[in-house]
Amino acid sequence: MRKVTETDLPGVGVRFDLETNSGRVLGVVVHQSGRRDLVIYDSRDVDRTSESVKLSEDEGHTLGEILGGSPVLERLDDAIHRLEDLVISWIKISSKSSLAGQTLAEASLRARTGAGVVALVTDSGSIPIPGGADRLEPGDTAVLVGMPSAVKAATRLLTRATSD
């Protein structure tokens, strides 16, 4: 297997580069918004791009499935990792949620469900360890941590209208 290099791009996302057996270098930039850029570097100068294709998050996942899938990059809103009895889950905040637009203090997710919001991912960047004044905006992603039942309860509150 060829070496894959990973480079953090602060404020943008992460870039992954792969040198093929034939010596060509391919790259994928995974933006914080979910968009992916597929990049083919110039064969004579790896610092120059010879081709670039912008893919939506869904198009990127479809291409990944066609190419055989990848355990390296999992679907952000479906990613759940288990560590003993803890669950970490990335949940996109629905505009229909009664919590949309509320601050973390107003939403009281930890008190209501037992799950904590350890990060918020927005179009403008990530907020690690958000405070009570940070808002749960529709379309943003909340990173939840807790027991499975707590995360499930918090997910319901963040993704569904209260009448559901």
C-alpha positions as a Python dict, from the first residue, in 0.01 Angstrom:
ca = {
    (1, 'M'): (0, 0, 0),
    (2, 'R'): (126, 343, -91),
    (3, 'K'): (174, 612, 172),
    (4, 'V'): (-111, 854, 238),
    (5, 'T'): (-15, 1186, 391),
    (6, 'E'): (-259, 1394, 590),
    (7, 'T'): (-223, 1771, 628),
    (8, 'D'): (-442, 1989, 849),
    (9, 'L'): (-561, 2302, 672),
    (10, 'P'): (-667, 2538, 955),
    (11, 'G'): (-1000, 2703, 880),
    (12, 'V'): (-1045, 2484, 570),
    (13, 'G'): (-1032, 2116, 662),
    (14, 'V'): (-788, 1835, 589),
    (15, 'R'): (-591, 1741, 276),
    (16, 'F'): (-502, 1380, 199),
    (17, 'D'): (-240, 1302, -67),
    (18, 'L'): (-168, 962, -221),
    (19, 'E'): (123, 876, -447),
    (20, 'T'): (21, 596, -681),
    (21, 'N'): (246, 306, -780),
    (22, 'S'): (300, 480, -1115),
    (23, 'G'): (429, 791, -935),
    (24, 'R'): (124, 1018, -986),
    (25, 'V'): (5, 1217, -685),
    (26, 'L'): (-367, 1252, -612),
    (27, 'G'): (-519, 1461, -339),
    (28, 'V'): (-851, 1508, -165),
    (29, 'V'): (-931, 1820, 33),
    (30, 'V'): (-1211, 1752, 283),
    (31, 'H'): (-1359, 2090, 372),
    (32, 'Q'): (-1523, 2150, 710),
    (33, 'S'): (-1846, 2214, 518),
    (34, 'G'): (-1839, 1857, 384),
    (35, 'R'): (-1739, 1956, 30),
    (36, 'R'): (-1453, 1758, -122),
    (37, 'D'): (-1202, 1868, -386),
    (38, 'L'): (-1044, 1588, -587),
    (39, 'V'): (-702, 1708, -703),
    (40, 'I'): (-458, 1560, -954),
    (41, 'Y'): (-112, 1711, -927),
    (42, 'D'): (107, 1789, -1227),
    (43, 'S'): (333, 1490, -1300),
    (44, 'R'): (633, 1725, -1351),
    (45, 'D'): (567, 1948, -1047),
    (46, 'V'): (378, 1807, -746),
    (47, 'D'): (325, 2159, -613),
    (48, 'R'): (106, 2241, -914),
    (49, 'T'): (-245, 2114, -977),
    (50, 'S'): (-315, 1983, -1324),
    (51, 'E'): (-684, 1910, -1255),
    (52, 'S'): (-934, 1975, -977),
    (53, 'V'): (-1295, 1864, -938),
    (54, 'K'): (-1529, 1999, -671),
    (55, 'L'): (-1761, 1738, -522),
    (56, 'S'): (-2052, 1779, -283),
    (57, 'E'): (-2038, 1572, 34),
    (58, 'D'): (-2280, 1318, -116),
    (59, 'E'): (-2085, 1302, -444),
    (60, 'G'): (-1765, 1241, -246),
    (61, 'H'): (-1928, 956, -56),
    (62, 'T'): (-2065, 806, -377),
    (63, 'L'): (-1722, 819, -540),
    (64, 'G'): (-1571, 659, -229),
    (65, 'E'): (-1825, 376, -247),
    (66, 'I'): (-1752, 322, -616),
    (67, 'L'): (-1380, 307, -540),
    (68, 'G'): (-1436, 57, -260),
    (69, 'G'): (-1517, 274, 41),
    (70, 'S'): (-1273, 394, 300),
    (71, 'P'): (-1255, 338, 673),
    (72, 'V'): (-1038, 652, 685),
    (73, 'L'): (-1319, 895, 602),
    (74, 'E'): (-1660, 806, 733),
    (75, 'R'): (-1977, 997, 669),
    (76, 'L'): (-1969, 1284, 920),
    (77, 'D'): (-2333, 1278, 1023),
    (78, 'D'): (-2340, 897, 1049),
    (79, 'A'): (-2010, 856, 1231),
    (80, 'I'): (-2040, 689, 1569),
    (81, 'H'): (-1737, 564, 1754),
    (82, 'R'): (-1771, 352, 2066),
    (83, 'L'): (-1524, 365, 2353),
    (84, 'E'): (-1641, 122, 2621),
    (85, 'D'): (-1983, 264, 2712),
    (86, 'L'): (-1930, 611, 2561),
    (87, 'V'): (-2059, 719, 2223),
    (88, 'I'): (-1930, 1008, 2014),
    (89, 'S'): (-2169, 1120, 1743),
    (90, 'W'): (-2175, 1403, 1489),
    (91, 'I'): (-2530, 1537, 1447),
    (92, 'K'): (-2643, 1800, 1196),
    (93, 'I'): (-2879, 2046, 1366),
    (94, 'S'): (-3217, 2055, 1191),
    (95, 'S'): (-3394, 2382, 1120),
    (96, 'K'): (-3708, 2206, 1251),
    (97, 'S'): (-3552, 2141, 1592),
    (98, 'S'): (-3703, 2339, 1879),
    (99, 'L'): (-3341, 2394, 1993),
    (100, 'A'): (-3228, 2555, 1665),
    (101, 'G'): (-3105, 2907, 1735),
    (102, 'Q'): (-3079, 2855, 2110),
    (103, 'T'): (-2758, 2891, 2305),
    (104, 'L'): (-2617, 2580, 2470),
    (105, 'A'): (-2720, 2728, 2806),
    (106, 'E'): (-3079, 2779, 2688),
    (107, 'A'): (-3097, 2430, 2533),
    (108, 'S'): (-2968, 2259, 2852),
    (109, 'L'): (-2886, 1944, 2655),
    (110, 'R'): (-2663, 1795, 2925),
    (111, 'A'): (-2924, 1849, 3197),
    (112, 'R'): (-3210, 1724, 2976),
    (113, 'T'): (-3039, 1421, 2819),
    (114, 'G'): (-2705, 1355, 2988),
    (115, 'A'): (-2517, 1408, 2660),
    (116, 'G'): (-2262, 1688, 2627),
    (117, 'V'): (-2174, 1899, 2326),
    (118, 'V'): (-1795, 1885, 2303),
    (119, 'A'): (-1763, 2075, 1974),
    (120, 'L'): (-1964, 2262, 1715),
    (121, 'V'): (-1870, 2252, 1346),
    (122, 'T'): (-1989, 2549, 1143),
    (123, 'D'): (-1929, 2672, 789),
    (124, 'S'): (-1683, 2924, 929),
    (125, 'G'): (-1488, 2673, 1140),
    (126, 'S'): (-1493, 2454, 1446),
    (127, 'I'): (-1565, 2553, 1805),
    (128, 'P'): (-1390, 2306, 2033),
    (129, 'I'): (-1539, 2288, 2383),
    (130, 'P'): (-1815, 2544, 2319),
    (131, 'G'): (-1948, 2758, 2602),
    (132, 'G'): (-2301, 2832, 2714),
    (133, 'A'): (-2323, 3140, 2489),
    (134, 'D'): (-2251, 2941, 2170),
    (135, 'R'): (-2559, 2882, 1956),
    (136, 'L'): (-2703, 2564, 1804),
    (137, 'E'): (-2753, 2700, 1452),
    (138, 'P'): (-2945, 2505, 1185),
    (139, 'G'): (-2707, 2327, 947),
    (140, 'D'): (-2419, 2327, 1195),
    (141, 'T'): (-2295, 1998, 1338),
    (142, 'A'): (-2292, 1924, 1710),
    (143, 'V'): (-2037, 1670, 1833),
    (144, 'L'): (-2209, 1482, 2118),
    (145, 'V'): (-2054, 1260, 2384),
    (146, 'G'): (-2233, 1043, 2636),
    (147, 'M'): (-2396, 711, 2706),
    (148, 'P'): (-2579, 568, 2401),
    (149, 'S'): (-2926, 646, 2541),
    (150, 'A'): (-2822, 1005, 2625),
    (151, 'V'): (-2677, 1067, 2279),
    (152, 'K'): (-2989, 917, 2121),
    (153, 'A'): (-3212, 1152, 2326),
    (154, 'A'): (-2999, 1455, 2236),
    (155, 'T'): (-3002, 1352, 1870),
    (156, 'R'): (-3383, 1345, 1873),
    (157, 'L'): (-3392, 1696, 2017),
    (158, 'L'): (-3144, 1831, 1761),
    (159, 'T'): (-3296, 1668, 1453),
    (160, 'R'): (-3672, 1663, 1505),
    (161, 'A'): (-3949, 1910, 1574),
    (162, 'T'): (-4099, 1882, 1922),
    (163, 'S'): (-4428, 1753, 1779),
    (164, 'D'): (-4255, 1450, 1618),
}
